[in-house]
PDB file of C-alpha atoms in Angstrom:
ATOM      1  CA  MET A  75    -162.454 -89.699  69.591  1.00  0.00           C
ATOM      2  CA  LYS A  76    -165.632 -87.591  69.251  1.00  0.00           C
ATOM      3  CA  ILE A  77    -166.140 -84.806  71.805  1.00  0.00           C
ATOM      4  CA  LEU A  78    -169.237 -82.897  72.928  1.00  0.00           C
ATOM      5  CA  VAL A  79    -168.597 -79.605  74.731  1.00  0.00           C
ATOM      6  CA  PHE A  80    -171.262 -77.963  76.933  1.00  0.00           C
ATOM      7  CA  LEU A  81    -171.330 -74.224  76.160  1.00  0.00           C
ATOM      8  CA  GLU A  82    -172.698 -71.460  78.338  1.00  0.00           C
ATOM      9  CA  GLY A  83    -173.915 -68.264  76.709  1.00  0.00           C
ATOM     10  CA  GLN A  84    -173.762 -64.773  78.148  1.00  0.00           C
ATOM     11  CA  GLU A  85    -175.992 -62.325  76.288  1.00  0.00           C
ATOM     12  CA  ASN A  86    -174.863 -62.852  72.686  1.00  0.00           C
ATOM     13  CA  HIS A  87    -171.434 -64.129  73.610  1.00  0.00           C
ATOM     14  CA  LEU A  88    -169.905 -67.175  75.282  1.00  0.00           C
ATOM     15  CA  LYS A  89    -168.549 -67.241  78.808  1.00  0.00           C
ATOM     16  CA  ARG A  90    -164.766 -67.314  79.122  1.00  0.00           C
ATOM     17  CA  ALA A  91    -164.883 -70.760  80.664  1.00  0.00           C
ATOM     18  CA  SER A  92    -166.692 -72.143  77.590  1.00  0.00           C
ATOM     19  CA  LYS A  93    -164.029 -70.682  75.301  1.00  0.00           C
ATOM     20  CA  GLU A  94    -161.435 -72.438  77.398  1.00  0.00           C
ATOM     21  CA  ALA A  95    -163.328 -75.728  77.108  1.00  0.00           C
ATOM     22  CA  ILE A  96    -163.404 -75.347  73.313  1.00  0.00           C
ATOM     23  CA  THR A  97    -159.602 -74.855  73.200  1.00  0.00           C
ATOM     24  CA  ALA A  98    -159.132 -77.892  75.519  1.00  0.00           C
ATOM     25  CA  ALA A  99    -161.360 -80.025  73.320  1.00  0.00           C
ATOM     26  CA  LEU A 100    -159.551 -79.014  70.113  1.00  0.00           C
ATOM     27  CA  SER A 101    -156.236 -79.974  71.705  1.00  0.00           C
ATOM     28  CA  LEU A 102    -157.551 -83.540  71.856  1.00  0.00           C
ATOM     29  CA  ALA A 103    -159.347 -83.998  68.558  1.00  0.00           C
ATOM     30  CA  PRO A 104    -159.642 -82.396  65.090  1.00  0.00           C
ATOM     31  CA  ALA A 105    -162.376 -79.713  64.663  1.00  0.00           C
ATOM     32  CA  GLU A 106    -164.631 -82.069  62.670  1.00  0.00           C
ATOM     33  CA  ASN A 107    -164.870 -84.379  65.673  1.00  0.00           C
ATOM     34  CA  VAL A 108    -165.798 -81.672  68.184  1.00  0.00           C
ATOM     35  CA  THR A 109    -169.373 -80.371  68.661  1.00  0.00           C
ATOM     36  CA  GLY A 110    -170.692 -77.754  71.037  1.00  0.00           C
ATOM     37  CA  ILE A 111    -174.128 -77.886  72.676  1.00  0.00           C
ATOM     38  CA  LEU A 112    -176.012 -74.733  73.641  1.00  0.00           C
ATOM     39  CA  LEU A 113    -179.236 -74.887  75.683  1.00  0.00           C
ATOM     40  CA  HIS A 114    -181.840 -72.451  74.316  1.00  0.00           C
ATOM     41  CA  GLY A 115    -178.918 -70.486  72.831  1.00  0.00           C
ATOM     42  CA  THR A 116    -178.699 -67.953  70.058  1.00  0.00           C
ATOM     43  CA  SER A 117    -177.056 -68.080  66.625  1.00  0.00           C
ATOM     44  CA  GLU A 118    -174.777 -65.226  67.761  1.00  0.00           C
ATOM     45  CA  GLN A 119    -173.507 -67.395  70.649  1.00  0.00           C
ATOM     46  CA  ALA A 120    -172.945 -70.273  68.252  1.00  0.00           C
ATOM     47  CA  GLN A 121    -171.051 -68.116  65.806  1.00  0.00           C
ATOM     48  CA  ALA A 122    -168.906 -66.727  68.654  1.00  0.00           C
ATOM     49  CA  ALA A 123    -167.614 -70.221  69.171  1.00  0.00           C
ATOM     50  CA  GLY A 124    -166.247 -70.145  65.632  1.00  0.00           C
ATOM     51  CA  ALA A 125    -163.633 -67.532  66.625  1.00  0.00           C
ATOM     52  CA  PHE A 126    -162.065 -70.220  68.842  1.00  0.00           C
ATOM     53  CA  GLY A 127    -162.103 -72.886  66.116  1.00  0.00           C
ATOM     54  CA  LEU A 128    -165.306 -74.750  66.892  1.00  0.00           C
ATOM     55  CA  ALA A 129    -166.977 -75.769  63.576  1.00  0.00           C
ATOM     56  CA  ASN A 130    -170.122 -77.575  64.802  1.00  0.00           C
ATOM     57  CA  VAL A 131    -172.743 -76.384  67.282  1.00  0.00           C
ATOM     58  CA  LEU A 132    -176.071 -77.913  68.300  1.00  0.00           C
ATOM     59  CA  VAL A 133    -178.589 -75.356  69.572  1.00  0.00           C
ATOM     60  CA  ALA A 134    -181.243 -77.126  71.659  1.00  0.00           C
ATOM     61  CA  GLN A 135    -184.586 -75.409  71.428  1.00  0.00           C
ATOM     62  CA  GLY A 136    -188.016 -76.037  72.873  1.00  0.00           C
ATOM     63  CA  ASP A 137    -190.609 -74.488  75.245  1.00  0.00           C
ATOM     64  CA  MET A 138    -189.417 -76.740  78.060  1.00  0.00           C
ATOM     65  CA  LEU A 139    -185.910 -75.220  77.858  1.00  0.00           C
ATOM     66  CA  LYS A 140    -186.830 -71.552  78.201  1.00  0.00           C
ATOM     67  CA  ASP A 141    -186.325 -71.771  81.957  1.00  0.00           C
ATOM     68  CA  TYR A 142    -183.160 -73.560  83.023  1.00  0.00           C
ATOM     69  CA  SER A 143    -183.766 -76.958  84.577  1.00  0.00           C
ATOM     70  CA  VAL A 144    -180.850 -79.186  85.598  1.00  0.00           C
ATOM     71  CA  THR A 145    -182.953 -82.336  85.102  1.00  0.00           C
ATOM     72  CA  ALA A 146    -184.111 -81.287  81.643  1.00  0.00           C
ATOM     73  CA  ALA A 147    -180.612 -80.170  80.684  1.00  0.00           C
ATOM     74  CA  THR A 148    -179.227 -83.571  81.705  1.00  0.00           C
ATOM     75  CA  SER A 149    -181.703 -85.253  79.343  1.00  0.00           C
ATOM     76  CA  VAL A 150    -180.839 -82.835  76.501  1.00  0.00           C
ATOM     77  CA  ILE A 151    -177.110 -83.547  76.819  1.00  0.00           C
ATOM     78  CA  GLU A 152    -177.729 -87.291  76.996  1.00  0.00           C
ATOM     79  CA  GLN A 153    -179.679 -87.119  73.767  1.00  0.00           C
ATOM     80  CA  ALA A 154    -176.997 -84.868  72.143  1.00  0.00           C
ATOM     81  CA  VAL A 155    -174.433 -87.561  72.993  1.00  0.00           C
ATOM     82  CA  GLN A 156    -176.576 -90.173  71.256  1.00  0.00           C
ATOM     83  CA  GLN A 157    -177.029 -87.936  68.208  1.00  0.00           C
ATOM     84  CA  THR A 158    -173.368 -87.005  67.807  1.00  0.00           C
ATOM     85  CA  GLY A 159    -171.862 -90.336  68.904  1.00  0.00           C
ATOM     86  CA  ALA A 160    -169.644 -88.465  71.358  1.00  0.00           C
ATOM     87  CA  ASP A 161    -167.185 -90.524  73.357  1.00  0.00           C
ATOM     88  CA  LEU A 162    -166.223 -87.697  75.696  1.00  0.00           C
ATOM     89  CA  VAL A 163    -168.345 -84.888  77.164  1.00  0.00           C
ATOM     90  CA  LEU A 164    -166.466 -81.792  78.484  1.00  0.00           C
ATOM     91  CA  PHE A 165    -167.931 -79.239  80.905  1.00  0.00           C
ATOM     92  CA  SER A 166    -166.433 -76.196  82.553  1.00  0.00           C
ATOM     93  CA  ALA A 167    -166.500 -76.537  86.350  1.00  0.00           C
ATOM     94  CA  THR A 168    -168.820 -73.548  86.665  1.00  0.00           C
ATOM     95  CA  ALA A 169    -171.941 -73.599  88.791  1.00  0.00           C
ATOM     96  CA  HIS A 170    -173.933 -75.188  85.937  1.00  0.00           C
ATOM     97  CA  GLY A 171    -171.121 -77.487  84.943  1.00  0.00           C
ATOM     98  CA  LYS A 172    -170.614 -78.785  88.496  1.00  0.00           C
ATOM     99  CA  GLU A 173    -174.243 -79.830  88.796  1.00  0.00           C
ATOM    100  CA  LEU A 174    -174.655 -81.178  85.253  1.00  0.00           C
ATOM    101  CA  ALA A 175    -171.438 -83.145  84.721  1.00  0.00           C
ATOM    102  CA  PRO A 176    -171.977 -85.852  87.394  1.00  0.00           C
ATOM    103  CA  ARG A 177    -175.641 -86.251  86.378  1.00  0.00           C
ATOM    104  CA  VAL A 178    -174.690 -86.749  82.728  1.00  0.00           C
ATOM    105  CA  ALA A 179    -171.999 -89.234  83.809  1.00  0.00           C
ATOM    106  CA  VAL A 180    -174.547 -91.308  85.675  1.00  0.00           C
ATOM    107  CA  ARG A 181    -176.966 -91.278  82.696  1.00  0.00           C
ATOM    108  CA  LEU A 182    -174.178 -92.419  80.351  1.00  0.00           C
ATOM    109  CA  GLN A 183    -172.666 -94.883  82.892  1.00  0.00           C
ATOM    110  CA  ALA A 184    -169.456 -93.014  82.255  1.00  0.00           C
ATOM    111  CA  GLY A 185    -166.305 -92.523  84.246  1.00  0.00           C
ATOM    112  CA  PHE A 186    -166.073 -88.971  85.539  1.00  0.00           C
ATOM    113  CA  ALA A 187    -163.012 -86.719  86.181  1.00  0.00           C
ATOM    114  CA  PRO A 188    -164.023 -83.500  87.977  1.00  0.00           C
ATOM    115  CA  ASP A 189    -162.132 -80.198  88.259  1.00  0.00           C
ATOM    116  CA  CYS A 190    -159.378 -81.089  85.829  1.00  0.00           C
ATOM    117  CA  MET A 191    -156.249 -78.918  85.531  1.00  0.00           C
ATOM    118  CA  ALA A 192    -154.799 -80.798  82.524  1.00  0.00           C
ATOM    119  CA  ILE A 193    -156.151 -83.393  80.066  1.00  0.00           C
ATOM    120  CA  GLU A 194    -154.599 -85.618  77.406  1.00  0.00           C
ATOM    121  CA  LEU A 195    -155.462 -88.791  75.549  1.00  0.00           C
ATOM    122  CA  ASP A 196    -153.947 -92.255  75.874  1.00  0.00           C
ATOM    123  CA  GLY A 197    -155.472 -93.836  72.782  1.00  0.00           C
ATOM    124  CA  ASN A 198    -159.187 -93.205  73.236  1.00  0.00           C
ATOM    125  CA  GLN A 199    -158.956 -92.935  77.047  1.00  0.00           C
ATOM    126  CA  LEU A 200    -158.838 -89.593  78.804  1.00  0.00           C
ATOM    127  CA  VAL A 201    -155.979 -88.986  81.195  1.00  0.00           C
ATOM    128  CA  ALA A 202    -156.708 -86.099  83.595  1.00  0.00           C
ATOM    129  CA  THR A 203    -154.688 -84.254  86.212  1.00  0.00           C
ATOM    130  CA  ARG A 204    -156.745 -82.897  89.101  1.00  0.00           C
ATOM    131  CA  PRO A 205    -156.078 -81.469  92.585  1.00  0.00           C
ATOM    132  CA  VAL A 206    -156.370 -83.474  95.808  1.00  0.00           C
ATOM    133  CA  TYR A 207    -155.876 -82.587  99.476  1.00  0.00           C
ATOM    134  CA  ALA A 208    -157.167 -79.060  99.078  1.00  0.00           C
ATOM    135  CA  GLY A 209    -154.704 -78.339  96.255  1.00  0.00           C
ATOM    136  CA  LYS A 210    -151.642 -79.523  98.179  1.00  0.00           C
ATOM    137  CA  ALA A 211    -151.090 -82.287  95.634  1.00  0.00           C
ATOM    138  CA  SER A 212    -152.368 -83.475  92.297  1.00  0.00           C
ATOM    139  CA  GLN A 213    -153.297 -86.857  90.914  1.00  0.00           C
ATOM    140  CA  LYS A 214    -153.346 -88.217  87.383  1.00  0.00           C
ATOM    141  CA  ILE A 215    -156.238 -90.527  86.549  1.00  0.00           C
ATOM    142  CA  LYS A 216    -157.415 -92.423  83.480  1.00  0.00           C
ATOM    143  CA  ILE A 217    -161.039 -92.978  82.499  1.00  0.00           C
ATOM    144  CA  THR A 218    -161.485 -96.492  81.064  1.00  0.00           C
ATOM    145  CA  THR A 219    -165.214 -96.571  80.410  1.00  0.00           C
ATOM    146  CA  PRO A 220    -166.533 -96.382  76.807  1.00  0.00           C
ATOM    147  CA  LYS A 221    -168.225 -93.047  77.505  1.00  0.00           C
ATOM    148  CA  GLN A 222    -166.268 -90.443  79.435  1.00  0.00           C
ATOM    149  CA  VAL A 223    -167.109 -87.174  81.204  1.00  0.00           C
ATOM    150  CA  ALA A 224    -164.799 -84.448  82.605  1.00  0.00           C
ATOM    151  CA  SER A 225    -165.170 -80.984  83.983  1.00  0.00           C
ATOM    152  CA  LEU A 226    -162.347 -78.408  83.599  1.00  0.00           C
ATOM    153  CA  ARG A 227    -161.314 -75.939  86.238  1.00  0.00           C
ATOM    154  CA  PRO A 228    -162.006 -72.396  84.958  1.00  0.00           C
ATOM    155  CA  ASN A 229    -159.093 -70.052  84.303  1.00  0.00           C
ATOM    156  CA  ILE A 230    -156.574 -72.871  83.987  1.00  0.00           C
ATOM    157  CA  PHE A 231    -156.888 -73.658  80.296  1.00  0.00           C
ATOM    158  CA  THR A 232    -156.050 -70.591  78.180  1.00  0.00           C
ATOM    159  CA  ALA A 233    -158.665 -69.887  75.537  1.00  0.00           C
ATOM    160  CA  LYS A 234    -156.957 -69.467  72.172  1.00  0.00           C
ATOM    161  CA  LYS A 235    -158.554 -67.826  69.126  1.00  0.00           C
ATOM    162  CA  ALA A 236    -158.192 -69.653  65.863  1.00  0.00           C
ATOM    163  CA  ALA A 237    -155.870 -68.196  63.200  1.00  0.00           C
ATOM    164  CA  SER A 238    -159.010 -67.778  61.092  1.00  0.00           C
ATOM    165  CA  ALA A 239    -162.540 -68.052  62.457  1.00  0.00           C
ATOM    166  CA  ALA A 240    -164.329 -71.302  61.635  1.00  0.00           C
ATOM    167  CA  ASN A 241    -167.458 -71.286  59.507  1.00  0.00           C
ATOM    168  CA  VAL A 242    -169.787 -72.677  62.124  1.00  0.00           C
ATOM    169  CA  ASN A 243    -172.321 -75.317  61.124  1.00  0.00           C
ATOM    170  CA  VAL A 244    -175.239 -74.444  63.427  1.00  0.00           C
ATOM    171  CA  GLN A 245    -177.828 -77.178  63.789  1.00  0.00           C
ATOM    172  CA  GLU A 246    -181.104 -76.631  65.612  1.00  0.00           C
ATOM    173  CA  PHE A 247    -181.696 -79.568  67.904  1.00  0.00           C
ATOM    174  CA  THR A 248    -185.178 -80.398  69.248  1.00  0.00           C
ATOM    175  CA  PRO A 249    -184.731 -82.958  72.022  1.00  0.00           C
ATOM    176  CA  ASN A 250    -187.537 -85.134  73.283  1.00  0.00           C
ATOM    177  CA  ILE A 251    -188.327 -83.353  76.586  1.00  0.00           C
ATOM    178  CA  THR A 252    -191.499 -83.880  78.596  1.00  0.00           C
ATOM    179  CA  ALA A 253    -192.861 -82.365  81.817  1.00  0.00           C
ATOM    180  CA  ALA A 254    -191.455 -85.403  83.625  1.00  0.00           C
ATOM    181  CA  ASP A 255    -187.945 -84.224  82.714  1.00  0.00           C
ATOM    182  CA  VAL A 256    -188.526 -80.793  84.270  1.00  0.00           C
ATOM    183  CA  LYS A 257    -188.442 -81.754  87.940  1.00  0.00           C
ATOM    184  CA  THR A 258    -186.781 -78.453  88.939  1.00  0.00           C
ATOM    185  CA  LYS A 259    -186.424 -75.165  87.114  1.00  0.00           C
ATOM    186  CA  VAL A 260    -184.996 -71.709  87.616  1.00  0.00           C
ATOM    187  CA  THR A 261    -187.898 -69.221  87.696  1.00  0.00           C
ATOM    188  CA  ASN A 262    -186.027 -66.017  88.412  1.00  0.00           C
ATOM    189  CA  VAL A 263    -182.436 -64.761  88.193  1.00  0.00           C
ATOM    190  CA  ALA A 264    -181.459 -61.684  90.166  1.00  0.00           C
ATOM    191  CA  VAL A 265    -178.565 -59.810  88.578  1.00  0.00           C
ATOM    192  CA  ASN A 266    -176.490 -57.212  90.377  1.00  0.00           C
ATOM    193  CA  GLU A 267    -176.176 -54.682  87.568  1.00  0.00           C
ATOM    194  CA  GLY A 268    -172.632 -53.438  86.957  1.00  0.00           C
ATOM    195  CA  LYS A 269    -171.037 -55.944  89.320  1.00  0.00           C
ATOM    196  CA  LEU A 270    -168.183 -57.931  87.718  1.00  0.00           C
ATOM    197  CA  ASP A 271    -167.962 -61.718  88.185  1.00  0.00           C
ATOM    198  CA  VAL A 272    -164.576 -62.660  89.739  1.00  0.00           C
ATOM    199  CA  SER A 273    -164.288 -65.610  87.390  1.00  0.00           C
ATOM    200  CA  GLU A 274    -164.504 -63.287  84.330  1.00  0.00           C
ATOM    201  CA  ALA A 275    -162.600 -60.240  85.634  1.00  0.00           C
ATOM    202  CA  ASP A 276    -159.081 -59.162  84.610  1.00  0.00           C
ATOM    203  CA  ILE A 277    -158.587 -57.290  87.916  1.00  0.00           C
ATOM    204  CA  ILE A 278    -159.675 -58.588  91.317  1.00  0.00           C
ATOM    205  CA  VAL A 279    -159.390 -57.040  94.765  1.00  0.00           C
ATOM    206  CA  SER A 280    -160.053 -59.548  97.554  1.00  0.00           C
ATOM    207  CA  GLY A 281    -160.430 -59.049 101.260  1.00  0.00           C
ATOM    208  CA  GLY A 282    -159.772 -61.298 104.220  1.00  0.00           C
ATOM    209  CA  ARG A 283    -159.971 -61.426 108.000  1.00  0.00           C
ATOM    210  CA  GLY A 284    -157.419 -58.603 108.228  1.00  0.00           C
ATOM    211  CA  LEU A 285    -160.212 -56.151 107.507  1.00  0.00           C
ATOM    212  CA  LYS A 286    -161.401 -56.917 111.041  1.00  0.00           C
ATOM    213  CA  ALA A 287    -165.130 -56.226 110.455  1.00  0.00           C
ATOM    214  CA  PRO A 288    -167.620 -56.330 107.563  1.00  0.00           C
ATOM    215  CA  GLU A 289    -168.229 -52.604 107.740  1.00  0.00           C
ATOM    216  CA  ASN A 290    -164.580 -52.121 106.574  1.00  0.00           C
ATOM    217  CA  TYR A 291    -165.173 -53.968 103.356  1.00  0.00           C
ATOM    218  CA  HIS A 292    -166.104 -50.740 101.610  1.00  0.00           C
ATOM    219  CA  LEU A 293    -162.313 -50.118 101.429  1.00  0.00           C
ATOM    220  CA  VAL A 294    -161.896 -53.226  99.244  1.00  0.00           C
ATOM    221  CA  GLU A 295    -164.907 -52.128  97.136  1.00  0.00           C
ATOM    222  CA  SER A 296    -163.478 -48.642  96.684  1.00  0.00           C
ATOM    223  CA  LEU A 297    -160.075 -49.959  95.473  1.00  0.00           C
ATOM    224  CA  ALA A 298    -161.797 -52.367  93.106  1.00  0.00           C
ATOM    225  CA  LYS A 299    -163.883 -49.547  91.640  1.00  0.00           C
ATOM    226  CA  ALA A 300    -160.808 -47.313  91.243  1.00  0.00           C
ATOM    227  CA  LEU A 301    -159.014 -50.135  89.388  1.00  0.00           C
ATOM    228  CA  GLY A 302    -162.084 -51.140  87.381  1.00  0.00           C
ATOM    229  CA  GLY A 303    -162.023 -54.642  88.869  1.00  0.00           C
ATOM    230  CA  ALA A 304    -164.215 -57.148  90.683  1.00  0.00           C
ATOM    231  CA  VAL A 305    -164.522 -57.684  94.431  1.00  0.00           C
ATOM    232  CA  GLY A 306    -163.408 -61.064  95.816  1.00  0.00           C
ATOM    233  CA  ALA A 307    -163.267 -62.630  99.243  1.00  0.00           C
ATOM    234  CA  SER A 308    -161.438 -65.323 101.211  1.00  0.00           C
ATOM    235  CA  ARG A 309    -163.322 -68.289 102.632  1.00  0.00           C
ATOM    236  CA  ALA A 310    -162.960 -66.910 106.160  1.00  0.00           C
ATOM    237  CA  VAL A 311    -165.023 -63.788 105.481  1.00  0.00           C
ATOM    238  CA  VAL A 312    -167.565 -65.709 103.398  1.00  0.00           C
ATOM    239  CA  ASP A 313    -168.013 -68.273 106.214  1.00  0.00           C
ATOM    240  CA  ALA A 314    -168.375 -65.354 108.611  1.00  0.00           C
ATOM    241  CA  GLY A 315    -171.247 -63.969 106.533  1.00  0.00           C
ATOM    242  CA  TRP A 316    -169.442 -60.811 105.535  1.00  0.00           C
ATOM    243  CA  ARG A 317    -169.637 -61.502 101.805  1.00  0.00           C
ATOM    244  CA  PRO A 318    -171.652 -63.748  99.477  1.00  0.00           C
ATOM    245  CA  HIS A 319    -170.238 -67.089  98.263  1.00  0.00           C
ATOM    246  CA  THR A 320    -170.335 -65.769  94.660  1.00  0.00           C
ATOM    247  CA  GLU A 321    -167.272 -63.683  95.536  1.00  0.00           C
ATOM    248  CA  GLN A 322    -165.280 -66.456  97.203  1.00  0.00           C
ATOM    249  CA  VAL A 323    -161.898 -67.188  95.673  1.00  0.00           C
ATOM    250  CA  GLY A 324    -160.176 -70.485  96.493  1.00  0.00           C
ATOM    251  CA  GLN A 325    -160.395 -74.250  96.530  1.00  0.00           C
ATOM    252  CA  THR A 326    -164.036 -74.258  97.585  1.00  0.00           C
ATOM    253  CA  GLY A 327    -164.889 -71.043  95.751  1.00  0.00           C
ATOM    254  CA  LYS A 328    -163.870 -69.867  92.306  1.00  0.00           C
ATOM    255  CA  THR A 329    -160.559 -70.350  90.555  1.00  0.00           C
ATOM    256  CA  VAL A 330    -159.387 -67.120  88.970  1.00  0.00           C
ATOM    257  CA  SER A 331    -156.520 -66.051  86.718  1.00  0.00           C
ATOM    258  CA  PRO A 332    -156.693 -62.282  86.402  1.00  0.00           C
ATOM    259  CA  LYS A 333    -153.968 -59.931  85.102  1.00  0.00           C
ATOM    260  CA  LEU A 334    -153.915 -58.327  88.572  1.00  0.00           C
ATOM    261  CA  TYR A 335    -154.892 -59.832  91.946  1.00  0.00           C
ATOM    262  CA  VAL A 336    -154.727 -57.672  95.072  1.00  0.00           C
ATOM    263  CA  ALA A 337    -155.015 -59.624  98.353  1.00  0.00           C
ATOM    264  CA  CYS A 338    -156.040 -57.338 101.238  1.00  0.00           C
ATOM    265  CA  GLY A 339    -155.632 -58.740 104.734  1.00  0.00           C
ATOM    266  CA  ILE A 340    -155.420 -62.342 103.453  1.00  0.00           C
ATOM    267  CA  SER A 341    -152.825 -64.545 105.097  1.00  0.00           C
ATOM    268  CA  GLY A 342    -152.596 -66.984 102.247  1.00  0.00           C
ATOM    269  CA  ALA A 343    -154.004 -70.359 103.378  1.00  0.00           C
ATOM    270  CA  VAL A 344    -153.252 -73.102 100.851  1.00  0.00           C
ATOM    271  CA  GLN A 345    -156.936 -73.369  99.963  1.00  0.00           C
ATOM    272  CA  HIS A 346    -156.971 -69.694  98.924  1.00  0.00           C
ATOM    273  CA  LEU A 347    -153.654 -69.914  97.052  1.00  0.00           C
ATOM    274  CA  ALA A 348    -155.038 -72.835  95.062  1.00  0.00           C
ATOM    275  CA  GLY A 349    -157.730 -70.564  93.585  1.00  0.00           C
ATOM    276  CA  MET A 350    -155.575 -67.556  92.554  1.00  0.00           C
ATOM    277  CA  SER A 351    -151.972 -68.702  92.184  1.00  0.00           C
ATOM    278  CA  SER A 352    -152.113 -68.464  88.390  1.00  0.00           C
ATOM    279  CA  SER A 353    -152.787 -64.717  88.517  1.00  0.00           C
ATOM    280  CA  LYS A 354    -150.346 -62.769  86.297  1.00  0.00           C
ATOM    281  CA  ILE A 355    -149.428 -60.166  88.959  1.00  0.00           C
ATOM    282  CA  ILE A 356    -150.154 -60.616  92.688  1.00  0.00           C
ATOM    283  CA  VAL A 357    -150.056 -57.764  95.173  1.00  0.00           C
ATOM    284  CA  ALA A 358    -150.340 -58.632  98.881  1.00  0.00           C
ATOM    285  CA  ILE A 359    -151.128 -56.238 101.736  1.00  0.00           C
ATOM    286  CA  ASN A 360    -150.761 -57.689 105.174  1.00  0.00           C
ATOM    287  CA  LYS A 361    -149.375 -56.529 108.578  1.00  0.00           C
ATOM    288  CA  ASP A 362    -147.720 -59.918 109.181  1.00  0.00           C
ATOM    289  CA  LYS A 363    -144.496 -59.987 107.166  1.00  0.00           C
ATOM    290  CA  GLU A 364    -144.295 -63.783 107.633  1.00  0.00           C
ATOM    291  CA  ALA A 365    -147.751 -64.329 106.011  1.00  0.00           C
ATOM    292  CA  PRO A 366    -147.618 -67.138 103.424  1.00  0.00           C
ATOM    293  CA  ILE A 367    -149.232 -64.863 100.789  1.00  0.00           C
ATOM    294  CA  PHE A 368    -145.925 -62.912 100.514  1.00  0.00           C
ATOM    295  CA  LYS A 369    -144.093 -66.020  99.174  1.00  0.00           C
ATOM    296  CA  LEU A 370    -146.393 -65.993  96.186  1.00  0.00           C
ATOM    297  CA  ALA A 371    -146.780 -62.252  95.746  1.00  0.00           C
ATOM    298  CA  ASP A 372    -144.917 -60.207  93.068  1.00  0.00           C
ATOM    299  CA  TYR A 373    -145.304 -57.084  95.242  1.00  0.00           C
ATOM    300  CA  GLY A 374    -145.886 -56.921  99.006  1.00  0.00           C
ATOM    301  CA  LEU A 375    -146.934 -54.140 101.345  1.00  0.00           C
ATOM    302  CA  VAL A 376    -146.390 -54.800 105.043  1.00  0.00           C
ATOM    303  CA  GLY A 377    -148.722 -52.715 107.141  1.00  0.00           C
ATOM    304  CA  ASP A 378    -152.253 -52.214 108.374  1.00  0.00           C
ATOM    305  CA  VAL A 379    -154.637 -52.819 105.482  1.00  0.00           C
ATOM    306  CA  LEU A 380    -157.102 -50.295 106.995  1.00  0.00           C
ATOM    307  CA  GLU A 381    -154.529 -47.525 106.674  1.00  0.00           C
ATOM    308  CA  ILE A 382    -153.017 -48.596 103.355  1.00  0.00           C
ATOM    309  CA  LEU A 383    -156.209 -49.137 101.314  1.00  0.00           C
ATOM    310  CA  PRO A 384    -157.566 -45.590 101.571  1.00  0.00           C
ATOM    311  CA  LYS A 385    -154.177 -44.115 100.567  1.00  0.00           C
ATOM    312  CA  LEU A 386    -153.755 -46.584  97.675  1.00  0.00           C
ATOM    313  CA  THR A 387    -157.264 -45.897  96.383  1.00  0.00           C
ATOM    314  CA  SER A 388    -156.775 -42.124  96.684  1.00  0.00           C
ATOM    315  CA  LYS A 389    -153.520 -42.298  94.708  1.00  0.00           C
ATOM    316  CA  ILE A 390    -155.045 -44.466  91.930  1.00  0.00           C
ATOM    317  CA  ASN A 391    -158.030 -42.108  91.669  1.00  0.00           C
ATOM    318  CA  GLU A 392    -155.588 -39.191  91.447  1.00  0.00           C
ATOM    319  CA  VAL A 393    -153.645 -40.834  88.609  1.00  0.00           C
ATOM    320  CA  HIS A 394    -156.857 -41.529  86.728  1.00  0.00           C
ATOM    321  CA  GLY A 395    -158.248 -38.033  87.403  1.00  0.00           C
ATOM    322  CA  LYS A 396    -161.149 -39.397  89.396  1.00  0.00           C
ATOM    323  CA  PRO A 397    -162.682 -37.670  92.452  1.00  0.00           C
ATOM    324  CA  ASN A 398    -162.067 -39.275  95.872  1.00  0.00           C
ATOM    325  CA  HIS A 399    -164.949 -40.053  98.157  1.00  0.00           C
ATOM    326  CA  ASN A 400    -163.008 -41.580 101.125  1.00  0.00           C
TER     327      ASN A 400
END
């Protein structure tokens, strides 16, 4: 079994989800049979993969790849599969992975298993466990096509550093890309400086309908700032337009697994629980003592979130010697 892993860079490092994908791939095949693919990546990003045991990385270069294009990226990965002879292509189910994986599967005429929570091999066929019915159940499926594609749910597979960093064989890869392949492209990326991504954060403070109005969301932001964490949101407040979809935690948002998750005014619908249940420590604040979130929480505070949050933030700032602005 030869495996190609799609890697996503972040400055001169790799995203956490890509490190998880490397670990998952190496659980299926020996290092010499696993290759990573970076689009317009850097040698530093490729070498970063070595810390997690990846020994081979293709770095696709070319003027056509400077601006991200999903159509061009699909062609690049298809050509990388041909060059490496990969039987299985693994993606993280990130924004890029979700749009690339099914396109690559169609190009390769491959069976596709999306949003996997566990993977194993039965001979040369991938057996994947994935959620169904909004996370209420899971199903185990087997891909029987010669070429196979799967995407892995972020923050489910634990990234493991190798005992000793691999000496990465970095190969520059120049795919045959023409203007016809670049049907769409990203021309600008707006970055909110200093704002943590919930999928990468170790501490997350999320808000729900219990905050009553969007103007009260500053209470969640203040607690997140005091803890040095990211701001999250339930689907209800995102659908209501209070917060952007990039902050949504849950079945239709982002799956997270932080060291600390604070749920503020979130009742605990099954779709939300599916996205954060693997958090190491869960703190729930809700005025309804029967709220489902309390069944999952390690610590619970029953009361009005609008009264509790300012006091909690003030106390944390006091412990850290920070000034209070509430």
